[in-house]
mmCIF file of C-alpha atoms and ligand atoms in Angstrom:
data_model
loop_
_atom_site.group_PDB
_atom_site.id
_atom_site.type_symbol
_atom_site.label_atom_id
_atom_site.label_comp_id
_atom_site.label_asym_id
_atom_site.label_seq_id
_atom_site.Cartn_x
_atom_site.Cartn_y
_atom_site.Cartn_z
ATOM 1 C CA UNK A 1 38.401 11.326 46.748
ATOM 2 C CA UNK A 2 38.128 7.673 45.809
ATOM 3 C CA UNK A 3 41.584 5.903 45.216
ATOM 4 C CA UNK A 4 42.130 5.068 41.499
ATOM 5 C CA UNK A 5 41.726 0.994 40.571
ATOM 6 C CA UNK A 6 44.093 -0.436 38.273
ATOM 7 C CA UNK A 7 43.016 -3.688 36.912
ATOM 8 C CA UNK A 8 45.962 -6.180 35.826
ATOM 9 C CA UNK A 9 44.673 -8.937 33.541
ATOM 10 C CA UNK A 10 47.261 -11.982 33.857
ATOM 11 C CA UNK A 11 49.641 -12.601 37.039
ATOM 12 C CA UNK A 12 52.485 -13.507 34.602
ATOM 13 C CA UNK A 13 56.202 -11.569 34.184
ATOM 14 C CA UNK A 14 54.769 -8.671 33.059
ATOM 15 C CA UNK A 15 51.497 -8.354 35.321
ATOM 16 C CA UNK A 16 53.619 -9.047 38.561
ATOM 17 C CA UNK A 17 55.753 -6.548 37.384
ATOM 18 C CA UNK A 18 53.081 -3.831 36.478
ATOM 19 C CA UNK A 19 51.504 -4.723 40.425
ATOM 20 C CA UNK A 20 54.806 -3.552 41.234
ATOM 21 C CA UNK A 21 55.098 -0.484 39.680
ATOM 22 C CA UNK A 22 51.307 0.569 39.973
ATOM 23 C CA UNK A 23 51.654 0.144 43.844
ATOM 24 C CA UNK A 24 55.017 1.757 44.223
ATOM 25 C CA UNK A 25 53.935 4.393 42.268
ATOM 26 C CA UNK A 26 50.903 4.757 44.284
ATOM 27 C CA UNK A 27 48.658 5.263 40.903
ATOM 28 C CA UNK A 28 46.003 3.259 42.604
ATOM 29 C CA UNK A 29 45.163 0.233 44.307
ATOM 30 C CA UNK A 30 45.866 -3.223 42.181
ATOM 31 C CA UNK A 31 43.664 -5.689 41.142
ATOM 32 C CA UNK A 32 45.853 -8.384 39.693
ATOM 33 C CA UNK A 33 43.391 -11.319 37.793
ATOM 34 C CA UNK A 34 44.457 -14.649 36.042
ATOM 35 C CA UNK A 35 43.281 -17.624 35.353
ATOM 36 C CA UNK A 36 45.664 -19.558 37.571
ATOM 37 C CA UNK A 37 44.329 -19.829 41.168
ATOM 38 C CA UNK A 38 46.896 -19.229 43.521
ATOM 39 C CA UNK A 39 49.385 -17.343 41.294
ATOM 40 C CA UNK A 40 47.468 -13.907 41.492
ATOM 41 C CA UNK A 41 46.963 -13.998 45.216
ATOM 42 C CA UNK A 42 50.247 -15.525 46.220
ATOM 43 C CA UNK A 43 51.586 -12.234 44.038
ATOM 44 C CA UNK A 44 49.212 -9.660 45.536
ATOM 45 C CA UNK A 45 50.266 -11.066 48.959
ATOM 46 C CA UNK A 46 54.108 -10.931 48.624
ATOM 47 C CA UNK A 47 53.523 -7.503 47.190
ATOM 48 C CA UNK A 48 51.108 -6.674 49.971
ATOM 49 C CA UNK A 49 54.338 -6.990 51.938
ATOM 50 C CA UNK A 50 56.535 -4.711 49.761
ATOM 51 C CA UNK A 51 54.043 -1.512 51.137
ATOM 52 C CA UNK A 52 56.148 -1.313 54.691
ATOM 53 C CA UNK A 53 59.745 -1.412 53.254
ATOM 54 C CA UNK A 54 59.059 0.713 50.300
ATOM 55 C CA UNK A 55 56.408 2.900 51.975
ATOM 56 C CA UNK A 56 53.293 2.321 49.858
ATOM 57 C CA UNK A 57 49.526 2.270 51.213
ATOM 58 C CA UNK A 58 48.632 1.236 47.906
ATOM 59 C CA UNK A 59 46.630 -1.924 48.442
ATOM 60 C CA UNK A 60 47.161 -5.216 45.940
ATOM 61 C CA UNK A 61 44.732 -7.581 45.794
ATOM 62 C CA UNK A 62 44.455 -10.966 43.640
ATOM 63 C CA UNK A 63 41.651 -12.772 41.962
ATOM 64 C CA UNK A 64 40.233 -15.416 39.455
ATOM 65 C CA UNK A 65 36.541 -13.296 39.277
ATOM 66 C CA UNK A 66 36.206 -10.703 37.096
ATOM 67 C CA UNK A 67 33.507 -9.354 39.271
ATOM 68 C CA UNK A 68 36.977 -8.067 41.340
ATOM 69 C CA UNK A 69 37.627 -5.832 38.834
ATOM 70 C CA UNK A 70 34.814 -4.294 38.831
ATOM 71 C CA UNK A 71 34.861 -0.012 37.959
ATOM 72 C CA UNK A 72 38.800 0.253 37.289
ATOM 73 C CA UNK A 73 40.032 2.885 36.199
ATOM 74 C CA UNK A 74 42.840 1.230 34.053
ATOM 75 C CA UNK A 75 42.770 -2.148 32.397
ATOM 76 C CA UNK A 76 46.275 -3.741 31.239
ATOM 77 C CA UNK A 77 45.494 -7.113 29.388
ATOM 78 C CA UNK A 78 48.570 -9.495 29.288
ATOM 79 C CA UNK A 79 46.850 -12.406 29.983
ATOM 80 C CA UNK A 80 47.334 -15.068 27.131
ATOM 81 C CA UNK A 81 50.334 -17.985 25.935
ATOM 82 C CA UNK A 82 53.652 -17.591 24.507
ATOM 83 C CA UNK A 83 54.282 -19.546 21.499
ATOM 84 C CA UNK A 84 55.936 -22.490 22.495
ATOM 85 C CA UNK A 85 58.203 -24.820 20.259
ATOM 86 C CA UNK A 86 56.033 -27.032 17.866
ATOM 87 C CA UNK A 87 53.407 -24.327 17.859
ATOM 88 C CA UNK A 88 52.470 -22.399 14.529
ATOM 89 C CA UNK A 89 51.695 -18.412 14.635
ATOM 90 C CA UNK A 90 47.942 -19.545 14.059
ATOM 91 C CA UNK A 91 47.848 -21.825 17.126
ATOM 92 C CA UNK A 92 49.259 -19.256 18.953
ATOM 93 C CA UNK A 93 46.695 -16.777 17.122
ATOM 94 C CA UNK A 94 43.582 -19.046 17.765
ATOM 95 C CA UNK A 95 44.233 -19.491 21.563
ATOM 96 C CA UNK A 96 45.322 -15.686 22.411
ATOM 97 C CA UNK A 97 42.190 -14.982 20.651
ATOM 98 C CA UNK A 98 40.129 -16.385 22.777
ATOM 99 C CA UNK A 99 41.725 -15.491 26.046
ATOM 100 C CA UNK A 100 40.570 -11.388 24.159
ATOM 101 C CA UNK A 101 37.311 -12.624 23.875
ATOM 102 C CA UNK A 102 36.905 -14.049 28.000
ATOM 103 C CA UNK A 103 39.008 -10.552 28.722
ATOM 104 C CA UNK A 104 36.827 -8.535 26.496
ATOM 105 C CA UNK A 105 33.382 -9.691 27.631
ATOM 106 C CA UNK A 106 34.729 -9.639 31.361
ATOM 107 C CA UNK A 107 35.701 -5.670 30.917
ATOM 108 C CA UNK A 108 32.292 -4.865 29.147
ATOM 109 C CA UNK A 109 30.647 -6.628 31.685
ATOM 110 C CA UNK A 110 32.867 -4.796 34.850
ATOM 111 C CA UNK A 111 34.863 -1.932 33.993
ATOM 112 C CA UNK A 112 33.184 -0.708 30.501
ATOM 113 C CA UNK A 113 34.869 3.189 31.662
ATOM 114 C CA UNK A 114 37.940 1.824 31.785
ATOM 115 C CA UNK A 115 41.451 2.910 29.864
ATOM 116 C CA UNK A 116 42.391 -0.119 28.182
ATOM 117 C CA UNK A 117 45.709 -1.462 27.480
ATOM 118 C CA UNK A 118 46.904 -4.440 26.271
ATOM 119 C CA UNK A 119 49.987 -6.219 25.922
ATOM 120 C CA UNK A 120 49.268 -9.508 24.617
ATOM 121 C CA UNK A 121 50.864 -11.024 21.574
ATOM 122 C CA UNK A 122 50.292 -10.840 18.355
ATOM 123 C CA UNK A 123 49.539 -7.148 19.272
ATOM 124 C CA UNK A 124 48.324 -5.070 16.727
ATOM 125 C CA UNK A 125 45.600 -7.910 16.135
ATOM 126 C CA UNK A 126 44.791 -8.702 19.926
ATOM 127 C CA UNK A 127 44.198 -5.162 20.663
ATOM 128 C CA UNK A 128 42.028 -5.080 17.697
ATOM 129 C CA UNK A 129 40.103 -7.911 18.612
ATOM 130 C CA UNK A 130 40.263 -7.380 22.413
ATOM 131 C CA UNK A 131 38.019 -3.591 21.090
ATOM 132 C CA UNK A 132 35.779 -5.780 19.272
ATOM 133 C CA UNK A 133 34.981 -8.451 22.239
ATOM 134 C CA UNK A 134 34.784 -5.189 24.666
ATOM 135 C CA UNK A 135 32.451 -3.067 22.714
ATOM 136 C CA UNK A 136 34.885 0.264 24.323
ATOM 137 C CA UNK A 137 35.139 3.014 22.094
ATOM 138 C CA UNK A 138 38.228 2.930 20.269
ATOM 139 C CA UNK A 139 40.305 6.189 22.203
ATOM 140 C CA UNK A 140 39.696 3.570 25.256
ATOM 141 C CA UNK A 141 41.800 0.690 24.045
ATOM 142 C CA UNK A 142 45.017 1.122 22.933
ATOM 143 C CA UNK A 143 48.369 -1.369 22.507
ATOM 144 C CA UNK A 144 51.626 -0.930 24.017
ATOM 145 C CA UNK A 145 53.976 -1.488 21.660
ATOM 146 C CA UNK A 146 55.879 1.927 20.565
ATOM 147 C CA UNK A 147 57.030 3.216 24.073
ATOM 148 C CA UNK A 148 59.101 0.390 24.356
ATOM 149 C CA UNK A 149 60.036 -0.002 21.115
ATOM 150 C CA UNK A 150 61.409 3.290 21.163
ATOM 151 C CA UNK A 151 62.949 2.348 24.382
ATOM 152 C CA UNK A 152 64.784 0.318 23.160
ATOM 153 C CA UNK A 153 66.232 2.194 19.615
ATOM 154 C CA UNK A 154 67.008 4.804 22.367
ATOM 155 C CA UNK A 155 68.954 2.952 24.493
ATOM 156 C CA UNK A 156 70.841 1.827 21.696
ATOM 157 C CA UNK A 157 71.415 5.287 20.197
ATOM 158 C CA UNK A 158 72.711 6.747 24.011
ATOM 159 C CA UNK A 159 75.076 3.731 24.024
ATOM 160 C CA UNK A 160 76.399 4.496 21.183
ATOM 161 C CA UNK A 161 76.590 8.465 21.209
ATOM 162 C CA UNK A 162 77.933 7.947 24.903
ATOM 163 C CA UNK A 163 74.651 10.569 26.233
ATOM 164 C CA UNK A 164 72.311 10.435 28.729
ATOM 165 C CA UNK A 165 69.398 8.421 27.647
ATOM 166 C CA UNK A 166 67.311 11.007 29.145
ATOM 167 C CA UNK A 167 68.871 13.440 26.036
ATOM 168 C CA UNK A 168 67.830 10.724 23.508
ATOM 169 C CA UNK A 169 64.305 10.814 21.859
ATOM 170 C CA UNK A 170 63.583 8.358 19.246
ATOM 171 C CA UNK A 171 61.116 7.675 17.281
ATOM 172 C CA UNK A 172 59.350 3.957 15.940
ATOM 173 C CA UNK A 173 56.017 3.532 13.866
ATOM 174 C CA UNK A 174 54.242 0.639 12.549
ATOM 175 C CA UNK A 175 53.323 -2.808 13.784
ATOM 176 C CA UNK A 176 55.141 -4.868 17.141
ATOM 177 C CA UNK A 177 57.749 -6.723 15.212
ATOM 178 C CA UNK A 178 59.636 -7.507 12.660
ATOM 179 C CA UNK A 179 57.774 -4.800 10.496
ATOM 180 C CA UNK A 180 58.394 -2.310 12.864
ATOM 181 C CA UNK A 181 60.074 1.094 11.067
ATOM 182 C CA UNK A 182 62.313 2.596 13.223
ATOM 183 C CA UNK A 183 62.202 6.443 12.004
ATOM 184 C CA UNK A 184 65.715 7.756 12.349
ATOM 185 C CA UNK A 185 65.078 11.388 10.954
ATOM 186 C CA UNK A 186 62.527 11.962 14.112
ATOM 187 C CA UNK A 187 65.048 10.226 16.388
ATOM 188 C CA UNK A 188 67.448 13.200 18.324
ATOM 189 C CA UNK A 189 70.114 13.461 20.519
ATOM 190 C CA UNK A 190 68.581 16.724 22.423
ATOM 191 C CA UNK A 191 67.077 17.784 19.549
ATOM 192 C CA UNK A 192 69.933 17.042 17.000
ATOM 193 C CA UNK A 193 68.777 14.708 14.131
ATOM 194 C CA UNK A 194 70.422 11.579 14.284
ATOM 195 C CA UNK A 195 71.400 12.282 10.212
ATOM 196 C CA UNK A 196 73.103 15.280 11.265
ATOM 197 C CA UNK A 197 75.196 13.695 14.279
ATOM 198 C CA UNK A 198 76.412 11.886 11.069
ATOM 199 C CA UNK A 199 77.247 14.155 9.093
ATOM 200 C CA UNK A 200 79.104 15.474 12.243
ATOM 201 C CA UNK A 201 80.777 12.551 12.303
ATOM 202 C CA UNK A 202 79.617 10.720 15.576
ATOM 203 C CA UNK A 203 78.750 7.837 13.900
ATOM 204 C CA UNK A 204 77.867 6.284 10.707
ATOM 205 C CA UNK A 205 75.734 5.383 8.675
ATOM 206 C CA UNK A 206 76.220 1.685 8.908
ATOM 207 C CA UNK A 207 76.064 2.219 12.658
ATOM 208 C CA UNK A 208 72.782 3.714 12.856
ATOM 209 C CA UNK A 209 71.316 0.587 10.285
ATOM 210 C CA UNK A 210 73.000 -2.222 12.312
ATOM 211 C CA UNK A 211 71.103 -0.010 15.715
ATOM 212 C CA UNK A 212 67.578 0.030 13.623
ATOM 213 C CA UNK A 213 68.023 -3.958 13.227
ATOM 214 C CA UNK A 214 68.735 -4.398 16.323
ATOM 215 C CA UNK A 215 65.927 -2.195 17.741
ATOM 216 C CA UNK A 216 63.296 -3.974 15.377
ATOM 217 C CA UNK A 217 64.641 -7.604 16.951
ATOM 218 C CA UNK A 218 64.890 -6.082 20.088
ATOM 219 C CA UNK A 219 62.090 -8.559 21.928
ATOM 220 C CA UNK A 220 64.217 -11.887 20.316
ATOM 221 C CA UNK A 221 67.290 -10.400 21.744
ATOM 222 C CA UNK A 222 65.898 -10.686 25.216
ATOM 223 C CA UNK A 223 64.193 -14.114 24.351
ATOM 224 C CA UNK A 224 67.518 -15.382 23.302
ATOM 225 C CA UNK A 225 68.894 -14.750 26.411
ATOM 226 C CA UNK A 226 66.074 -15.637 29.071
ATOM 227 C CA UNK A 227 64.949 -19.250 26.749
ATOM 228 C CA UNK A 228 62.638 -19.449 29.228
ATOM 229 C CA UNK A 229 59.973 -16.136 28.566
ATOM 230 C CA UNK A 230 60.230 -13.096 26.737
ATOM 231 C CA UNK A 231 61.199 -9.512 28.153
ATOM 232 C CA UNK A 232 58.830 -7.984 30.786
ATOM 233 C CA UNK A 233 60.517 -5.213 33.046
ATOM 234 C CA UNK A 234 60.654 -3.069 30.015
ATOM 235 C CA UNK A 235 57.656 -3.582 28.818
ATOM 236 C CA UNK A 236 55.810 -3.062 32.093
ATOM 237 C CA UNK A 237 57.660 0.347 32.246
ATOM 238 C CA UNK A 238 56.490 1.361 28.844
ATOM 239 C CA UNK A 239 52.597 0.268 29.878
ATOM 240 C CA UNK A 240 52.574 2.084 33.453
ATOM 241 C CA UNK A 241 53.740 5.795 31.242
ATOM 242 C CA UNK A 242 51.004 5.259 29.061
ATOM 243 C CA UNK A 243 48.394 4.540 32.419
ATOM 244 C CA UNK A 244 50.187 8.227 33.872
ATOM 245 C CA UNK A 245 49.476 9.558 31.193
ATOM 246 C CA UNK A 246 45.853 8.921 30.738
ATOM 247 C CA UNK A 247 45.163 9.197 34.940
ATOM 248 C CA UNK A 248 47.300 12.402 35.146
ATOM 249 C CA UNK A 249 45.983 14.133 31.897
ATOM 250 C CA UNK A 250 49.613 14.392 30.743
ATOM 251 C CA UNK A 251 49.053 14.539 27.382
ATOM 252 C CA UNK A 252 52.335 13.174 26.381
ATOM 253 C CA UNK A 253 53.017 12.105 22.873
ATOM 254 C CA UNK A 254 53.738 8.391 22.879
ATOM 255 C CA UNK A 255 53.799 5.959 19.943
ATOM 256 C CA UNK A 256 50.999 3.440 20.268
ATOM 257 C CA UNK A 257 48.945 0.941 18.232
ATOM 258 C CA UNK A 258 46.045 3.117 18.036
ATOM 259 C CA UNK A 259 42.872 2.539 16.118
ATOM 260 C CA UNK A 260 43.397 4.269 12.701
ATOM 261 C CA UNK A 261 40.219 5.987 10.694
ATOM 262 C CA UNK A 262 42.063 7.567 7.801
ATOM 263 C CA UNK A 263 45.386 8.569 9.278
ATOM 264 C CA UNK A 264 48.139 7.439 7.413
ATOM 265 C CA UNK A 265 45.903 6.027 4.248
ATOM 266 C CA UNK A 266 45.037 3.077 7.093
ATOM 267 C CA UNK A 267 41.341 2.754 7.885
ATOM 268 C CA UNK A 268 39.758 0.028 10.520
ATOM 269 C CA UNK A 269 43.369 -1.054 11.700
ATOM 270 C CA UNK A 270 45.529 -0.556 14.691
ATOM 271 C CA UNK A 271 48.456 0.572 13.767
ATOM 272 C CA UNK A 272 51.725 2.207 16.018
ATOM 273 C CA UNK A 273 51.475 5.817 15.304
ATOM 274 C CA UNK A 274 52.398 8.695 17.824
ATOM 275 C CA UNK A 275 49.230 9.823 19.488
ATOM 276 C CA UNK A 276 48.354 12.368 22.752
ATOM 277 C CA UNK A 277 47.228 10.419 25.604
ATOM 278 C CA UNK A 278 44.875 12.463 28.054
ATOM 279 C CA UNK A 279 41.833 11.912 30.395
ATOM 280 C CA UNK A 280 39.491 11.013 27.127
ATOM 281 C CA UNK A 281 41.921 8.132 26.134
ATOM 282 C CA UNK A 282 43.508 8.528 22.801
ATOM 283 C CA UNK A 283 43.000 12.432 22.270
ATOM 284 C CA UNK A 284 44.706 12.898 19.425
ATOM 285 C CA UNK A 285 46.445 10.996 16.713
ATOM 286 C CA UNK A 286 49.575 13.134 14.917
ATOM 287 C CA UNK A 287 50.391 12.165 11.390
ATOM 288 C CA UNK A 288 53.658 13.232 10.764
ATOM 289 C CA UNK A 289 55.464 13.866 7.152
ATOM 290 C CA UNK A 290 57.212 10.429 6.276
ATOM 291 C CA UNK A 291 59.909 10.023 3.512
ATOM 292 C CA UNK A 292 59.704 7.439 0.581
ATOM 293 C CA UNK A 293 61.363 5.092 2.815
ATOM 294 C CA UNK A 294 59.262 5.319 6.135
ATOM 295 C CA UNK A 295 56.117 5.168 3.634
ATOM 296 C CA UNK A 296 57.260 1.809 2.041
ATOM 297 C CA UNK A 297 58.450 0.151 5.623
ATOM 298 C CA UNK A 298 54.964 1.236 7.237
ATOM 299 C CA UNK A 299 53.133 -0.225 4.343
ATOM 300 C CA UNK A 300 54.842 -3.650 4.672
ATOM 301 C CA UNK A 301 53.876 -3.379 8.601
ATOM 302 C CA UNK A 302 49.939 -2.541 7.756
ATOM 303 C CA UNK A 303 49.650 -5.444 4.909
ATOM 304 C CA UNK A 304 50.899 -8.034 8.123
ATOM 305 C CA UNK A 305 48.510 -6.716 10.648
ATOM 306 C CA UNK A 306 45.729 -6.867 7.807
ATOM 307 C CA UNK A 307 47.260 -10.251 7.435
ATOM 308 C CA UNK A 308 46.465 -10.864 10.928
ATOM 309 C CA UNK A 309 42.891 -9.249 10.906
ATOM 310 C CA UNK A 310 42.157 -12.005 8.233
ATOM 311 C CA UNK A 311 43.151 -14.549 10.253
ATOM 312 C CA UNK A 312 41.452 -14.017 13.171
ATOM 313 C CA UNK A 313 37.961 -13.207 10.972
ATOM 314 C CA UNK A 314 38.325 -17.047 10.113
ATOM 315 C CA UNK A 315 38.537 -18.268 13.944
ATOM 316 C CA UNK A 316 36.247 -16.315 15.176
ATOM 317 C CA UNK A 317 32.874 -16.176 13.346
ATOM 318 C CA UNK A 318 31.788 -13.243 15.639
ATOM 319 C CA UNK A 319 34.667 -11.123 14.567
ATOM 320 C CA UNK A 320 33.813 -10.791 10.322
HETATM 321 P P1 A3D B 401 53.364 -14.911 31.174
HETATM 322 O O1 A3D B 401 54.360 -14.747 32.255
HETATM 323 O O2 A3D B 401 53.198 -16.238 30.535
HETATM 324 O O3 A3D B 401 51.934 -14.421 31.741
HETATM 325 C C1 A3D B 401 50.738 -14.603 31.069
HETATM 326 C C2 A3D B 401 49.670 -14.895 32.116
HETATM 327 O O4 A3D B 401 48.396 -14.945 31.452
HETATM 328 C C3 A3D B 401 49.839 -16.235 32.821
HETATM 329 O O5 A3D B 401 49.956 -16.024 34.225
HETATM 330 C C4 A3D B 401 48.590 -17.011 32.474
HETATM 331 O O6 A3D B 401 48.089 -17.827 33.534
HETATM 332 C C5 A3D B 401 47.619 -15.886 32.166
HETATM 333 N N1 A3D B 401 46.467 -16.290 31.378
HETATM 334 C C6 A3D B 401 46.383 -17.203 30.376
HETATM 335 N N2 A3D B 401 45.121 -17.276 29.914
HETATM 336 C C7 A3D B 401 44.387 -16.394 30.618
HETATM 337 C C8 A3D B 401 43.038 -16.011 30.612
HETATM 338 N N3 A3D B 401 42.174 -16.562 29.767
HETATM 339 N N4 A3D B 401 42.633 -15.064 31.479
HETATM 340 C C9 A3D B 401 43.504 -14.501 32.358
HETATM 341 N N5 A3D B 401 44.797 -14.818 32.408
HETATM 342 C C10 A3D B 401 45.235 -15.766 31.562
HETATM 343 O O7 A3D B 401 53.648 -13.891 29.989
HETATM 344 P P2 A3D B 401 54.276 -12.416 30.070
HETATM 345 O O8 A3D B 401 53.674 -11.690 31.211
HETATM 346 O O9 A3D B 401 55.747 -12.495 29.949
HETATM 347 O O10 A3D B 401 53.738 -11.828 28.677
HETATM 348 C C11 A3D B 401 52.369 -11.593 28.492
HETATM 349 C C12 A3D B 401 52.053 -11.266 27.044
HETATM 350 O O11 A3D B 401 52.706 -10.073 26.655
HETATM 351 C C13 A3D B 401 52.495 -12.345 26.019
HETATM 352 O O12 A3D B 401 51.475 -12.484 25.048
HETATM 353 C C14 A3D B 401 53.735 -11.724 25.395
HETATM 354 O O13 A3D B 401 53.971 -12.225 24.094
HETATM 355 C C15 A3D B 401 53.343 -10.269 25.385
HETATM 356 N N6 A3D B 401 54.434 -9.306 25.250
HETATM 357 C C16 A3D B 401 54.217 -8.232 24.447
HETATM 358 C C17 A3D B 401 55.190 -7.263 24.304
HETATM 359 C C18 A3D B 401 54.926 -6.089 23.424
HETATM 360 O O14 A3D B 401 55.765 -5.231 23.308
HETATM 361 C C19 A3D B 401 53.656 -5.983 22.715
HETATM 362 C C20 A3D B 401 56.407 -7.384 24.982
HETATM 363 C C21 A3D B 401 56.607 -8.485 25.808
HETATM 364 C C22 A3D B 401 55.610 -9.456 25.941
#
C-alpha cells in the first residue's frame, strides 16, 4: 500500500514542528511548502537527518511548487504573517487573505481529496475563506482551534486539582480568541463535573473563573513570553490528533471550527463546535445542551466571526 502524503503549507514554527511530528509519527511522508526558498528545504533536510537517531523511514521533503504537493492525503495551512506592531487587524486580514486564496487555488489545483486543516490567523475567517478559494466540500476543511484550546483550560484545571492531565477532559466552544467560551459544566476531572469538585470543595469558584480567563488568553500568554512569535509546539500537537484522526478513522470527538448549516442557530459560518472526525472528514457535528450563559458567550463569538466574514467580503470581490 502507498505511504500516506502529508502536505505542510508554510515552513514556519508551527510547520517545522508538524514535519516533526508527522515523520516521527510515521503518518506519512512530508511535504513541507513555503514561500521562502531555502527555509522549506533546509527544514526537510535537517529533519531528513532526524530518521536515523529517532528511527523513522518517513521521508521529508521541501518545496516552493505546489505541483510537490500534489495527491496528499492531509493538507495543514499555516502559511501566512503575524501581525506585527503598527499593523491593524485589517492589514493583517487583507494579507492572510490572500496567502488563502494562493493556498486555496494551489490545493484545488493538486490535492482537491485532501483533509484540510488550517491554522492560520484570524481563524474562524481564514478557514472560511481558505473553503471558498479551494472549492473542497466543507467536512474536508476544518480549523484547529478547540483541541488546543481545550489543551490548554485542561492543563490549567490538572494544575490546579493536582491530577493527571490525562484524567482531565475539558471542554471550549466558539471562535479562536478572545470570544472563546470555555464550557466548565462539560469540563471533568475523570468524569466528575468541575461544579461538583466545587461543591466538594477542591476549589472555588473564583478559581475556576480566573482558569477560564486564563484559558481564553491562553495564545497572549505565550506571546508575552516568546516577543518574538506566538506558541507553536502546542498547536502543532493539537493539528497532528485531528490528521490521526481523520487517516486512522478514529472518530474521536474534538472541538473544531467546523462549517455550521443550522447547528447551534449558526448557518454559513465556521464556528468551534465538538464534531466526529473520521475517514469522510467532518462526520458528524454534536450539538450539545448549553445553559443561558454558554448561549450568550457563543453568541458574542459568532457576531465577531460574522464580523470577520464582512470584512473579508470587502477585500476580496470574489468572496461576496
Ligand atoms: P511563522 O513561523 O511566521 O510561519 C509562517 C510561514 O508562512 C512562514 O515561513 C512564511 O514564509 C510562510 N508564508 C507566508 N506567506 C506564504 C504563502 N503565500 N504561501 C506559503 N507560505 C507562506 O508562523 P507560525 O508557524 O508561528 O504560525 C502560523 C500561523 O498560525 C499564524 O497565522 C499564527 O497566527 C497562527 N496560529 C494559530 C493558532 C490557532 O490556535 C488557530 C495558534 C498559533 C498560531
Amino acid at each position: 500500500m502507498a505511504r500516506k502524503k502529508i502536505a505542510l503549507i508554510g515552513a514556519g514554527n508551527i510547520g517545522g514542528t508538524l514535519a516533526h511530528l508527522a515523520a516521527q509519527k510515521e503518518l506519512g511522508d512530508v511535504v513541507l511548502f513555503d514561500i521562502a526558498e531555502g527555509l522549506p528545504q533546509g527544514k526537510a533536510l535537517d529533519l531528513s537527518q532526524c530518521g536515523p537517531v529517532q528511527g523513522f523511514d518517513a521521508k521529508v521533503t521541501g518545496t516552493n511548487d505546489y505541483k510537490d504537493i500534489e495527491g496528499a492525503d492531509v493538507i495543514i495551512v499555516t502559511a501566512g504573517v503575524a501581525r506585527k506592531p503598527g499593523m491593524s487587524r485589517d492589514d493583517l486580514l487583507g494579507i492572510n487573505l490572500k496567502v488563502m486564496k494562493s493556498v486555496g487555488e494551489g490545493i484545488k489545483t493538486y490535492a482537491p481529496n485532501a483533509f484540510v486543516i488550517c491554522i492560520t490567523n484570524p481563524l474562524d475567517a481564514m478557514v472560511w475563506a481558505l473553503r471558498e478559494f479551494s472549492g473542497l466540500p466543507h467536512s474536508k476543511v476544518v480549523g484547529m482551534a478547540g483541541v488546543l484550546d481545550s489543551a490548554r483550560f485542561s492543563t490549567f484545571l490538572a494544575w490546579e486539582f493536582g491530577v493527571s492531565v490525562r484524567d482531565v477532559t475539558s471542554f471550549v466552544l466558539g471562535g479562536h480568541g478572545d470570544t472563546m467560551v470555555p464550557v466548565v459544566e462539560y469540563s471533568t476531572v475523570k468524569g466528575i463535573p468541575v461544579p461538583d469538585l466545587i461543591k466538594m470543595g477542591k476549589t472555588t469558584q473564583e478559581r475556576i473563573d480566573a482558569i477560564v480567563k486564563r484559558t481564553a488568553g491562553g495564545g497572549g500568554e505565550v506571546v508575552s513570553l516568546l516577543k518574538t512569535g506566538s506558541a507553536f509546539y502546542a498547536p502543532a500537537a493539537s493539528a497532528i490528533s485531528m490528521a490521526e484522526s481523520y487517516l486512522g478513522d478514529q472518530k474521536r470527538i474534538l472541538p473544531c471550527a467546523a462549517y455550521l448549516e443550522g447547528q447551534y442557530g449558526v448557518d454559513g459560518l465556521y464556528v468551534g463546535v465538538p464534531v466526529m472526525i473520521g475517514k469522510d472528514g467532518v462526520e458528524q457535528i454534536i450539538e450539545i445542551e448549553l445553559d443561558e450563559k454558554a448561549k450568550a458567550g457563543l453568541q458574542v463569538s459568532i457576531d465577531a466571526v460574522k464580523e470577520l466574514l464582512v470584512a473579508c467580503k470587502g477585500i476580496d470581490g470574489d468572496l461576496a
